[in-house]
Amino acid sequence: MKSVTDLISNHRSIRNFTNQSISKEQSTIIINAAQSASTSSFLQCSSIIQVTNKLLRSQIAILSNNQKWINESAEFWIFCADFNRHLQICPNAKLGCIEHLIIGCIDTALMAQNAIISAESMGLGGVFIGGIRNNIEEIVKLLKLPKFVLPLFGLCLGYPLYIPEKKPRIPQEIIVHENQYHLINKNILKEYNINIENYYQYRSNNKRIENWNQLIQRLMTKEMRPFMLSFLHKQGWAIY
Ligand SMILES: Cc1cc2nc3c(=O)[nH]c(=O)nc-3n(C[C@H](O)[C@H](O)[C@H](O)COP(=O)(O)O)c2cc1C
């Protein structure tokens, strides 16, 4: 059996699945692992929507930039930050502060990471789907999410058709700081850019020519979902 560290360090997003299903028992074990994550002040402010209706799933896939793995995975779950539950228990709850948004995002991400690790430990694979936020208002309507429920990302789960190459991460020297923040070491970054360029150029599928600097340039110079703030306000979040 692999060590937990080996398992985690071997993670790859899986976007191609066999047609083997996931049993109810497996799904229960994965959600139990997800729920075992730490949770800020024991608020347990996350919900998982399991999308079992095929038509609903295909509508979500269309709204999420037609990512075909949403339809093809054995399971598709949506992870939400959820303070509606707290409002049901405590009608005078003071909701809508920015800290609730931060707590909701942190707790839900920790939970989701536990879920994917648990799934990977059973030989399953998966990929998170931030694409559900491309048309977040429509997603809220389709899933009938009340105020104070915020869909953050989906998770496709299933048995991998093949295992893709591991995507190299930034060297530790760049991301780890000792006592004080340091700027990027340009030589180490240069090596990483070569590493990523080789990865994209020679990987088995979906080859392309790009290094990490170019990826950052491409993604960070355009607005990202500029409708998000007004959507959050409408859904009850980040008012003050
Ligand atoms: C919150 C989140 C949202 C993501 N959304 C998508 C998505 O919509 N579609 C997709 O194909 N991959 C998505 N990914 C997967 C990332 O692209 C992937 O994790 C990253 O490229 C690193 O690759 P790896 O997971 O194989 O190591 C998402 C990852 C995270 C953490």
PDB file of C-alpha atoms and ligand atoms in Angstrom:
ATOM      1  CA  MET A   1       0.000   0.000   0.000  1.00  0.00           C
ATOM      2  CA  LYS A   2       1.240   3.485  -0.910  1.00  0.00           C
ATOM      3  CA  SER A   3       2.038   5.915   1.873  1.00  0.00           C
ATOM      4  CA  VAL A   4      -0.347   8.836   2.181  1.00  0.00           C
ATOM      5  CA  THR A   5       2.439  11.210   1.097  1.00  0.00           C
ATOM      6  CA  ASP A   6       3.191   9.108  -2.012  1.00  0.00           C
ATOM      7  CA  LEU A   7      -0.509   9.019  -2.853  1.00  0.00           C
ATOM      8  CA  ILE A   8      -0.905  12.792  -2.499  1.00  0.00           C
ATOM      9  CA  SER A   9       2.339  13.491  -4.388  1.00  0.00           C
ATOM     10  CA  ASN A  10       1.172  11.318  -7.283  1.00  0.00           C
ATOM     11  CA  HIS A  11      -1.958  13.374  -7.920  1.00  0.00           C
ATOM     12  CA  ARG A  12      -2.920  14.179 -11.500  1.00  0.00           C
ATOM     13  CA  SER A  13      -6.254  15.582 -12.645  1.00  0.00           C
ATOM     14  CA  ILE A  14      -8.142  12.850 -14.523  1.00  0.00           C
ATOM     15  CA  ARG A  15     -10.331  13.934 -17.442  1.00  0.00           C
ATOM     16  CA  ASN A  16     -10.810  10.590 -19.213  1.00  0.00           C
ATOM     17  CA  PHE A  17     -12.779   7.850 -17.510  1.00  0.00           C
ATOM     18  CA  THR A  18     -13.825   4.225 -18.086  1.00  0.00           C
ATOM     19  CA  ASN A  19     -17.550   3.560 -17.858  1.00  0.00           C
ATOM     20  CA  GLN A  20     -17.172   1.747 -14.502  1.00  0.00           C
ATOM     21  CA  SER A  21     -19.437   3.226 -11.851  1.00  0.00           C
ATOM     22  CA  ILE A  22     -18.672   4.175  -8.257  1.00  0.00           C
ATOM     23  CA  SER A  23     -20.593   2.210  -5.630  1.00  0.00           C
ATOM     24  CA  LYS A  24     -22.794   3.798  -2.978  1.00  0.00           C
ATOM     25  CA  GLU A  25     -20.369   2.438  -0.354  1.00  0.00           C
ATOM     26  CA  GLN A  26     -17.388   4.139  -2.048  1.00  0.00           C
ATOM     27  CA  SER A  27     -19.297   7.385  -2.314  1.00  0.00           C
ATOM     28  CA  THR A  28     -20.215   7.237   1.399  1.00  0.00           C
ATOM     29  CA  ILE A  29     -16.575   6.561   2.354  1.00  0.00           C
ATOM     30  CA  ILE A  30     -15.365   9.502   0.224  1.00  0.00           C
ATOM     31  CA  ILE A  31     -17.899  11.877   1.762  1.00  0.00           C
ATOM     32  CA  ASN A  32     -17.016  10.671   5.251  1.00  0.00           C
ATOM     33  CA  ALA A  33     -13.353  11.465   4.490  1.00  0.00           C
ATOM     34  CA  ALA A  34     -14.394  14.864   3.099  1.00  0.00           C
ATOM     35  CA  GLN A  35     -16.393  15.688   6.225  1.00  0.00           C
ATOM     36  CA  SER A  36     -13.480  14.687   8.449  1.00  0.00           C
ATOM     37  CA  ALA A  37     -11.481  17.728   7.309  1.00  0.00           C
ATOM     38  CA  SER A  38     -10.907  20.477   9.853  1.00  0.00           C
ATOM     39  CA  THR A  39     -13.644  23.088   9.889  1.00  0.00           C
ATOM     40  CA  SER A  40     -13.346  26.672  11.120  1.00  0.00           C
ATOM     41  CA  SER A  41     -14.959  27.090  14.589  1.00  0.00           C
ATOM     42  CA  PHE A  42     -16.721  23.750  13.932  1.00  0.00           C
ATOM     43  CA  LEU A  43     -19.203  25.661  11.737  1.00  0.00           C
ATOM     44  CA  GLN A  44     -19.340  22.858   9.102  1.00  0.00           C
ATOM     45  CA  CYS A  45     -20.328  25.376   6.472  1.00  0.00           C
ATOM     46  CA  SER A  46     -20.148  23.272   3.294  1.00  0.00           C
ATOM     47  CA  SER A  47     -22.625  21.232   1.269  1.00  0.00           C
ATOM     48  CA  ILE A  48     -22.148  18.753  -1.557  1.00  0.00           C
ATOM     49  CA  ILE A  49     -24.757  18.530  -4.324  1.00  0.00           C
ATOM     50  CA  GLN A  50     -24.522  15.116  -6.005  1.00  0.00           C
ATOM     51  CA  VAL A  51     -25.765  15.604  -9.558  1.00  0.00           C
ATOM     52  CA  THR A  52     -27.375  12.265 -10.428  1.00  0.00           C
ATOM     53  CA  ASN A  53     -29.829  13.517 -13.072  1.00  0.00           C
ATOM     54  CA  LYS A  54     -28.185  13.093 -16.510  1.00  0.00           C
ATOM     55  CA  LEU A  55     -30.101  15.946 -18.132  1.00  0.00           C
ATOM     56  CA  LEU A  56     -29.191  18.302 -15.300  1.00  0.00           C
ATOM     57  CA  ARG A  57     -25.575  17.205 -15.608  1.00  0.00           C
ATOM     58  CA  SER A  58     -25.517  17.906 -19.340  1.00  0.00           C
ATOM     59  CA  GLN A  59     -27.039  21.360 -18.733  1.00  0.00           C
ATOM     60  CA  ILE A  60     -24.298  22.081 -16.192  1.00  0.00           C
ATOM     61  CA  ALA A  61     -21.655  20.820 -18.662  1.00  0.00           C
ATOM     62  CA  ILE A  62     -22.925  23.254 -21.318  1.00  0.00           C
ATOM     63  CA  LEU A  63     -22.820  26.122 -18.806  1.00  0.00           C
ATOM     64  CA  SER A  64     -19.259  25.097 -17.842  1.00  0.00           C
ATOM     65  CA  ASN A  65     -17.641  25.582 -21.246  1.00  0.00           C
ATOM     66  CA  ASN A  66     -18.738  22.171 -22.580  1.00  0.00           C
ATOM     67  CA  GLN A  67     -16.175  20.212 -20.605  1.00  0.00           C
ATOM     68  CA  LYS A  68     -16.984  16.683 -21.783  1.00  0.00           C
ATOM     69  CA  TRP A  69     -15.627  14.980 -18.649  1.00  0.00           C
ATOM     70  CA  ILE A  70     -18.551  16.450 -16.691  1.00  0.00           C
ATOM     71  CA  ASN A  71     -20.873  14.134 -18.642  1.00  0.00           C
ATOM     72  CA  GLU A  72     -18.459  11.214 -18.880  1.00  0.00           C
ATOM     73  CA  SER A  73     -17.328  10.776 -15.243  1.00  0.00           C
ATOM     74  CA  ALA A  74     -19.050   8.237 -13.016  1.00  0.00           C
ATOM     75  CA  GLU A  75     -20.003  10.932 -10.507  1.00  0.00           C
ATOM     76  CA  PHE A  76     -20.299  14.703 -10.610  1.00  0.00           C
ATOM     77  CA  TRP A  77     -20.548  16.587  -7.348  1.00  0.00           C
ATOM     78  CA  ILE A  78     -20.739  20.311  -6.663  1.00  0.00           C
ATOM     79  CA  PHE A  79     -19.037  21.698  -3.569  1.00  0.00           C
ATOM     80  CA  CYS A  80     -20.760  24.715  -2.016  1.00  0.00           C
ATOM     81  CA  ALA A  81     -19.984  27.067   0.824  1.00  0.00           C
ATOM     82  CA  ASP A  82     -23.214  26.996   2.808  1.00  0.00           C
ATOM     83  CA  PHE A  83     -24.432  29.291   5.567  1.00  0.00           C
ATOM     84  CA  ASN A  84     -28.119  28.786   4.748  1.00  0.00           C
ATOM     85  CA  ARG A  85     -28.089  25.825   7.140  1.00  0.00           C
ATOM     86  CA  HIS A  86     -26.964  28.163   9.936  1.00  0.00           C
ATOM     87  CA  LEU A  87     -29.780  30.564   9.123  1.00  0.00           C
ATOM     88  CA  GLN A  88     -32.283  27.708   9.378  1.00  0.00           C
ATOM     89  CA  ILE A  89     -30.958  26.897  12.867  1.00  0.00           C
ATOM     90  CA  CYS A  90     -30.422  30.502  13.958  1.00  0.00           C
ATOM     91  CA  PRO A  91     -32.819  32.917  12.165  1.00  0.00           C
ATOM     92  CA  ASN A  92     -31.056  35.941  13.698  1.00  0.00           C
ATOM     93  CA  ALA A  93     -27.617  34.829  12.374  1.00  0.00           C
ATOM     94  CA  LYS A  94     -25.602  37.845  11.190  1.00  0.00           C
ATOM     95  CA  LEU A  95     -24.655  36.622   7.739  1.00  0.00           C
ATOM     96  CA  GLY A  96     -22.977  38.283   4.779  1.00  0.00           C
ATOM     97  CA  CYS A  97     -19.639  39.391   6.245  1.00  0.00           C
ATOM     98  CA  ILE A  98     -16.522  38.871   4.156  1.00  0.00           C
ATOM     99  CA  GLU A  99     -15.082  36.560   6.828  1.00  0.00           C
ATOM    100  CA  HIS A 100     -17.945  34.112   6.182  1.00  0.00           C
ATOM    101  CA  LEU A 101     -16.921  34.045   2.540  1.00  0.00           C
ATOM    102  CA  ILE A 102     -13.305  33.335   3.493  1.00  0.00           C
ATOM    103  CA  ILE A 103     -14.284  30.623   5.983  1.00  0.00           C
ATOM    104  CA  GLY A 104     -16.738  29.078   3.520  1.00  0.00           C
ATOM    105  CA  CYS A 105     -14.123  28.905   0.744  1.00  0.00           C
ATOM    106  CA  ILE A 106     -11.363  27.556   3.011  1.00  0.00           C
ATOM    107  CA  ASP A 107     -13.498  24.877   4.658  1.00  0.00           C
ATOM    108  CA  THR A 108     -15.075  23.733   1.395  1.00  0.00           C
ATOM    109  CA  ALA A 109     -11.693  23.493  -0.349  1.00  0.00           C
ATOM    110  CA  LEU A 110     -10.223  21.460   2.528  1.00  0.00           C
ATOM    111  CA  MET A 111     -13.231  19.161   2.388  1.00  0.00           C
ATOM    112  CA  ALA A 112     -13.002  18.723  -1.370  1.00  0.00           C
ATOM    113  CA  GLN A 113      -9.282  17.967  -1.239  1.00  0.00           C
ATOM    114  CA  ASN A 114      -9.974  15.238   1.338  1.00  0.00           C
ATOM    115  CA  ALA A 115     -12.605  13.857  -1.041  1.00  0.00           C
ATOM    116  CA  ILE A 116     -10.278  13.605  -4.035  1.00  0.00           C
ATOM    117  CA  ILE A 117      -7.463  12.080  -1.947  1.00  0.00           C
ATOM    118  CA  SER A 118      -9.856   9.495  -0.535  1.00  0.00           C
ATOM    119  CA  ALA A 119     -11.079   8.706  -4.067  1.00  0.00           C
ATOM    120  CA  GLU A 120      -7.503   8.418  -5.364  1.00  0.00           C
ATOM    121  CA  SER A 121      -6.691   5.998  -2.533  1.00  0.00           C
ATOM    122  CA  MET A 122      -9.349   3.659  -4.005  1.00  0.00           C
ATOM    123  CA  GLY A 123      -7.851   3.822  -7.502  1.00  0.00           C
ATOM    124  CA  LEU A 124     -10.329   6.445  -8.657  1.00  0.00           C
ATOM    125  CA  GLY A 125      -9.364   9.776 -10.192  1.00  0.00           C
ATOM    126  CA  GLY A 126     -10.966  13.141 -10.636  1.00  0.00           C
ATOM    127  CA  VAL A 127     -10.799  16.734 -11.668  1.00  0.00           C
ATOM    128  CA  PHE A 128     -12.209  19.855 -10.040  1.00  0.00           C
ATOM    129  CA  ILE A 129     -14.430  22.063 -12.205  1.00  0.00           C
ATOM    130  CA  GLY A 130     -14.171  25.790 -11.541  1.00  0.00           C
ATOM    131  CA  GLY A 131     -15.915  26.175 -14.898  1.00  0.00           C
ATOM    132  CA  ILE A 132     -19.270  25.971 -13.085  1.00  0.00           C
ATOM    133  CA  ARG A 133     -18.634  29.592 -12.071  1.00  0.00           C
ATOM    134  CA  ASN A 134     -18.661  30.728 -15.734  1.00  0.00           C
ATOM    135  CA  ASN A 135     -22.454  30.949 -15.527  1.00  0.00           C
ATOM    136  CA  ILE A 136     -22.915  30.879 -11.786  1.00  0.00           C
ATOM    137  CA  GLU A 137     -26.377  32.475 -11.721  1.00  0.00           C
ATOM    138  CA  GLU A 138     -27.753  29.783 -14.042  1.00  0.00           C
ATOM    139  CA  ILE A 139     -26.094  27.081 -11.913  1.00  0.00           C
ATOM    140  CA  VAL A 140     -27.772  28.514  -8.791  1.00  0.00           C
ATOM    141  CA  LYS A 141     -31.141  28.417 -10.579  1.00  0.00           C
ATOM    142  CA  LEU A 142     -30.678  24.869 -11.916  1.00  0.00           C
ATOM    143  CA  LEU A 143     -29.670  23.520  -8.482  1.00  0.00           C
ATOM    144  CA  LYS A 144     -32.305  25.638  -6.693  1.00  0.00           C
ATOM    145  CA  LEU A 145     -29.675  26.997  -4.304  1.00  0.00           C
ATOM    146  CA  PRO A 146     -31.116  29.405  -1.720  1.00  0.00           C
ATOM    147  CA  LYS A 147     -29.376  32.563  -0.496  1.00  0.00           C
ATOM    148  CA  PHE A 148     -26.141  32.009   1.434  1.00  0.00           C
ATOM    149  CA  VAL A 149     -25.275  28.917  -0.609  1.00  0.00           C
ATOM    150  CA  LEU A 150     -22.350  29.504  -2.944  1.00  0.00           C
ATOM    151  CA  PRO A 151     -21.372  26.873  -5.534  1.00  0.00           C
ATOM    152  CA  LEU A 152     -17.563  26.983  -5.679  1.00  0.00           C
ATOM    153  CA  PHE A 153     -16.480  24.132  -7.955  1.00  0.00           C
ATOM    154  CA  GLY A 154     -17.516  20.733  -9.225  1.00  0.00           C
ATOM    155  CA  LEU A 155     -15.685  17.425  -8.913  1.00  0.00           C
ATOM    156  CA  CYS A 156     -15.750  14.749 -11.612  1.00  0.00           C
ATOM    157  CA  LEU A 157     -14.909  11.312 -10.204  1.00  0.00           C
ATOM    158  CA  GLY A 158     -14.447   7.926 -11.853  1.00  0.00           C
ATOM    159  CA  TYR A 159     -11.978   5.236 -12.846  1.00  0.00           C
ATOM    160  CA  PRO A 160      -9.139   6.700 -14.963  1.00  0.00           C
ATOM    161  CA  LEU A 161      -8.920   5.531 -18.577  1.00  0.00           C
ATOM    162  CA  TYR A 162      -5.168   6.212 -18.391  1.00  0.00           C
ATOM    163  CA  ILE A 163      -2.821   8.023 -16.022  1.00  0.00           C
ATOM    164  CA  PRO A 164      -1.432  11.236 -17.545  1.00  0.00           C
ATOM    165  CA  GLU A 165       2.033  12.603 -16.827  1.00  0.00           C
ATOM    166  CA  LYS A 166       2.454  14.511 -13.574  1.00  0.00           C
ATOM    167  CA  LYS A 167       2.408  18.284 -13.999  1.00  0.00           C
ATOM    168  CA  PRO A 168       5.629  19.767 -12.534  1.00  0.00           C
ATOM    169  CA  ARG A 169       5.124  22.328  -9.759  1.00  0.00           C
ATOM    170  CA  ILE A 170       7.151  25.465  -8.980  1.00  0.00           C
ATOM    171  CA  PRO A 171      10.435  24.595  -7.188  1.00  0.00           C
ATOM    172  CA  GLN A 172      10.191  24.820  -3.411  1.00  0.00           C
ATOM    173  CA  GLU A 173      12.868  27.544  -3.312  1.00  0.00           C
ATOM    174  CA  ILE A 174      10.321  29.882  -4.913  1.00  0.00           C
ATOM    175  CA  ILE A 175       7.253  29.062  -2.871  1.00  0.00           C
ATOM    176  CA  VAL A 176       8.834  28.608   0.561  1.00  0.00           C
ATOM    177  CA  HIS A 177      10.004  31.741   2.407  1.00  0.00           C
ATOM    178  CA  GLU A 178      11.974  31.839   5.643  1.00  0.00           C
ATOM    179  CA  ASN A 179      10.862  34.469   8.140  1.00  0.00           C
ATOM    180  CA  GLN A 180      10.506  37.133   5.457  1.00  0.00           C
ATOM    181  CA  TYR A 181       9.083  37.261   1.972  1.00  0.00           C
ATOM    182  CA  HIS A 182      11.626  37.042  -0.839  1.00  0.00           C
ATOM    183  CA  LEU A 183      11.180  37.862  -4.496  1.00  0.00           C
ATOM    184  CA  ILE A 184      11.448  35.200  -7.185  1.00  0.00           C
ATOM    185  CA  ASN A 185      14.891  33.788  -7.939  1.00  0.00           C
ATOM    186  CA  LYS A 186      15.024  34.438 -11.692  1.00  0.00           C
ATOM    187  CA  ASN A 187      17.452  31.581 -12.460  1.00  0.00           C
ATOM    188  CA  ILE A 188      15.250  29.029 -10.723  1.00  0.00           C
ATOM    189  CA  LEU A 189      12.203  30.420 -12.524  1.00  0.00           C
ATOM    190  CA  LYS A 190      14.049  30.157 -15.840  1.00  0.00           C
ATOM    191  CA  GLU A 191      14.734  26.469 -15.209  1.00  0.00           C
ATOM    192  CA  TYR A 192      11.085  25.942 -14.255  1.00  0.00           C
ATOM    193  CA  ASN A 193       9.945  27.594 -17.477  1.00  0.00           C
ATOM    194  CA  ILE A 194      12.092  25.140 -19.469  1.00  0.00           C
ATOM    195  CA  ASN A 195      10.667  22.289 -17.407  1.00  0.00           C
ATOM    196  CA  ILE A 196       7.051  23.339 -18.086  1.00  0.00           C
ATOM    197  CA  GLU A 197       7.716  24.000 -21.761  1.00  0.00           C
ATOM    198  CA  ASN A 198       9.059  20.441 -22.071  1.00  0.00           C
ATOM    199  CA  TYR A 199       6.112  19.060 -20.123  1.00  0.00           C
ATOM    200  CA  TYR A 200       3.545  20.716 -22.425  1.00  0.00           C
ATOM    201  CA  GLN A 201       5.486  19.878 -25.573  1.00  0.00           C
ATOM    202  CA  TYR A 202       6.123  16.200 -24.855  1.00  0.00           C
ATOM    203  CA  ARG A 203       3.150  15.065 -22.750  1.00  0.00           C
ATOM    204  CA  SER A 204       1.065  12.289 -24.299  1.00  0.00           C
ATOM    205  CA  ASN A 205      -2.111  14.293 -24.839  1.00  0.00           C
ATOM    206  CA  ASN A 206      -3.135  17.865 -25.553  1.00  0.00           C
ATOM    207  CA  LYS A 207       0.424  18.971 -26.424  1.00  0.00           C
ATOM    208  CA  ARG A 208       1.082  22.692 -26.708  1.00  0.00           C
ATOM    209  CA  ILE A 209       3.924  25.203 -26.778  1.00  0.00           C
ATOM    210  CA  GLU A 210       3.854  27.370 -23.676  1.00  0.00           C
ATOM    211  CA  ASN A 211       5.975  27.990 -20.606  1.00  0.00           C
ATOM    212  CA  TRP A 212       4.721  29.051 -17.169  1.00  0.00           C
ATOM    213  CA  ASN A 213       5.496  32.760 -17.621  1.00  0.00           C
ATOM    214  CA  GLN A 214       3.468  32.729 -20.830  1.00  0.00           C
ATOM    215  CA  LEU A 215       0.583  30.960 -19.090  1.00  0.00           C
ATOM    216  CA  ILE A 216       0.587  33.613 -16.341  1.00  0.00           C
ATOM    217  CA  GLN A 217       0.709  36.359 -18.968  1.00  0.00           C
ATOM    218  CA  ARG A 218      -2.209  34.787 -20.859  1.00  0.00           C
ATOM    219  CA  LEU A 219      -4.417  34.285 -17.805  1.00  0.00           C
ATOM    220  CA  MET A 220      -3.572  37.236 -15.586  1.00  0.00           C
ATOM    221  CA  THR A 221      -3.925  40.035 -18.119  1.00  0.00           C
ATOM    222  CA  LYS A 222      -7.647  39.593 -18.640  1.00  0.00           C
ATOM    223  CA  GLU A 223     -10.580  40.062 -16.305  1.00  0.00           C
ATOM    224  CA  MET A 224     -11.670  36.903 -14.529  1.00  0.00           C
ATOM    225  CA  ARG A 225     -15.432  36.491 -14.164  1.00  0.00           C
ATOM    226  CA  PRO A 226     -16.037  40.205 -13.502  1.00  0.00           C
ATOM    227  CA  PHE A 227     -19.716  39.507 -12.656  1.00  0.00           C
ATOM    228  CA  MET A 228     -18.686  37.692  -9.450  1.00  0.00           C
ATOM    229  CA  LEU A 229     -18.948  40.572  -6.962  1.00  0.00           C
ATOM    230  CA  SER A 230     -22.489  41.533  -7.960  1.00  0.00           C
ATOM    231  CA  PHE A 231     -23.467  37.853  -7.986  1.00  0.00           C
ATOM    232  CA  LEU A 232     -22.047  37.386  -4.474  1.00  0.00           C
ATOM    233  CA  HIS A 233     -24.021  40.379  -3.203  1.00  0.00           C
ATOM    234  CA  LYS A 234     -27.216  39.019  -4.774  1.00  0.00           C
ATOM    235  CA  GLN A 235     -26.653  35.632  -3.122  1.00  0.00           C
ATOM    236  CA  GLY A 236     -26.123  37.310   0.279  1.00  0.00           C
ATOM    237  CA  TRP A 237     -22.315  37.159   0.484  1.00  0.00           C
ATOM    238  CA  ALA A 238     -19.583  39.771   1.071  1.00  0.00           C
ATOM    239  CA  ILE A 239     -21.949  42.626   1.966  1.00  0.00           C
ATOM    240  CA  TYR A 240     -19.642  44.023   4.658  1.00  0.00           C
TER     241      TYR A 240
HETATM  242  C1  LIG B   1     -10.671  24.914  -7.850  1.00  0.00           C
HETATM  243  C2  LIG B   1     -10.172  24.268  -9.124  1.00  0.00           C
HETATM  244  C3  LIG B   1     -10.904  24.405 -10.280  1.00  0.00           C
HETATM  245  C4  LIG B   1     -10.493  23.759 -11.450  1.00  0.00           C
HETATM  246  N1  LIG B   1     -11.280  23.858 -12.567  1.00  0.00           N
HETATM  247  C5  LIG B   1     -10.981  23.115 -13.646  1.00  0.00           C
HETATM  248  C6  LIG B   1     -11.879  23.085 -14.754  1.00  0.00           C
HETATM  249  O1  LIG B   1     -12.909  23.760 -14.799  1.00  0.00           O
HETATM  250  N2  LIG B   1     -11.556  22.263 -15.792  1.00  0.00           N
HETATM  251  C7  LIG B   1     -10.441  21.483 -15.793  1.00  0.00           C
HETATM  252  O2  LIG B   1     -10.237  20.758 -16.762  1.00  0.00           O
HETATM  253  N3  LIG B   1      -9.567  21.511 -14.765  1.00  0.00           N
HETATM  254  C8  LIG B   1      -9.813  22.284 -13.683  1.00  0.00           C
HETATM  255  N4  LIG B   1      -8.975  22.278 -12.606  1.00  0.00           N
HETATM  256  C9  LIG B   1      -7.790  21.404 -12.612  1.00  0.00           C
HETATM  257  C10 LIG B   1      -6.504  22.198 -12.810  1.00  0.00           C
HETATM  258  O3  LIG B   1      -6.412  22.602 -14.148  1.00  0.00           O
HETATM  259  C11 LIG B   1      -5.326  21.288 -12.431  1.00  0.00           C
HETATM  260  O4  LIG B   1      -5.426  20.928 -11.078  1.00  0.00           O
HETATM  261  C12 LIG B   1      -3.987  21.978 -12.689  1.00  0.00           C
HETATM  262  O5  LIG B   1      -3.791  22.219 -14.052  1.00  0.00           O
HETATM  263  C13 LIG B   1      -2.838  21.087 -12.192  1.00  0.00           C
HETATM  264  O6  LIG B   1      -2.890  19.827 -12.814  1.00  0.00           O
HETATM  265  P1  LIG B   1      -2.946  18.469 -11.961  1.00  0.00           P
HETATM  266  O7  LIG B   1      -4.166  18.546 -11.079  1.00  0.00           O
HETATM  267  O8  LIG B   1      -3.061  17.358 -12.975  1.00  0.00           O
HETATM  268  O9  LIG B   1      -1.689  18.380 -11.180  1.00  0.00           O
HETATM  269  C14 LIG B   1      -9.316  22.964 -11.457  1.00  0.00           C
HETATM  270  C15 LIG B   1      -8.558  22.882 -10.279  1.00  0.00           C
HETATM  271  C16 LIG B   1      -8.974  23.515  -9.135  1.00  0.00           C
HETATM  272  C17 LIG B   1      -8.138  23.394  -7.872  1.00  0.00           C
END
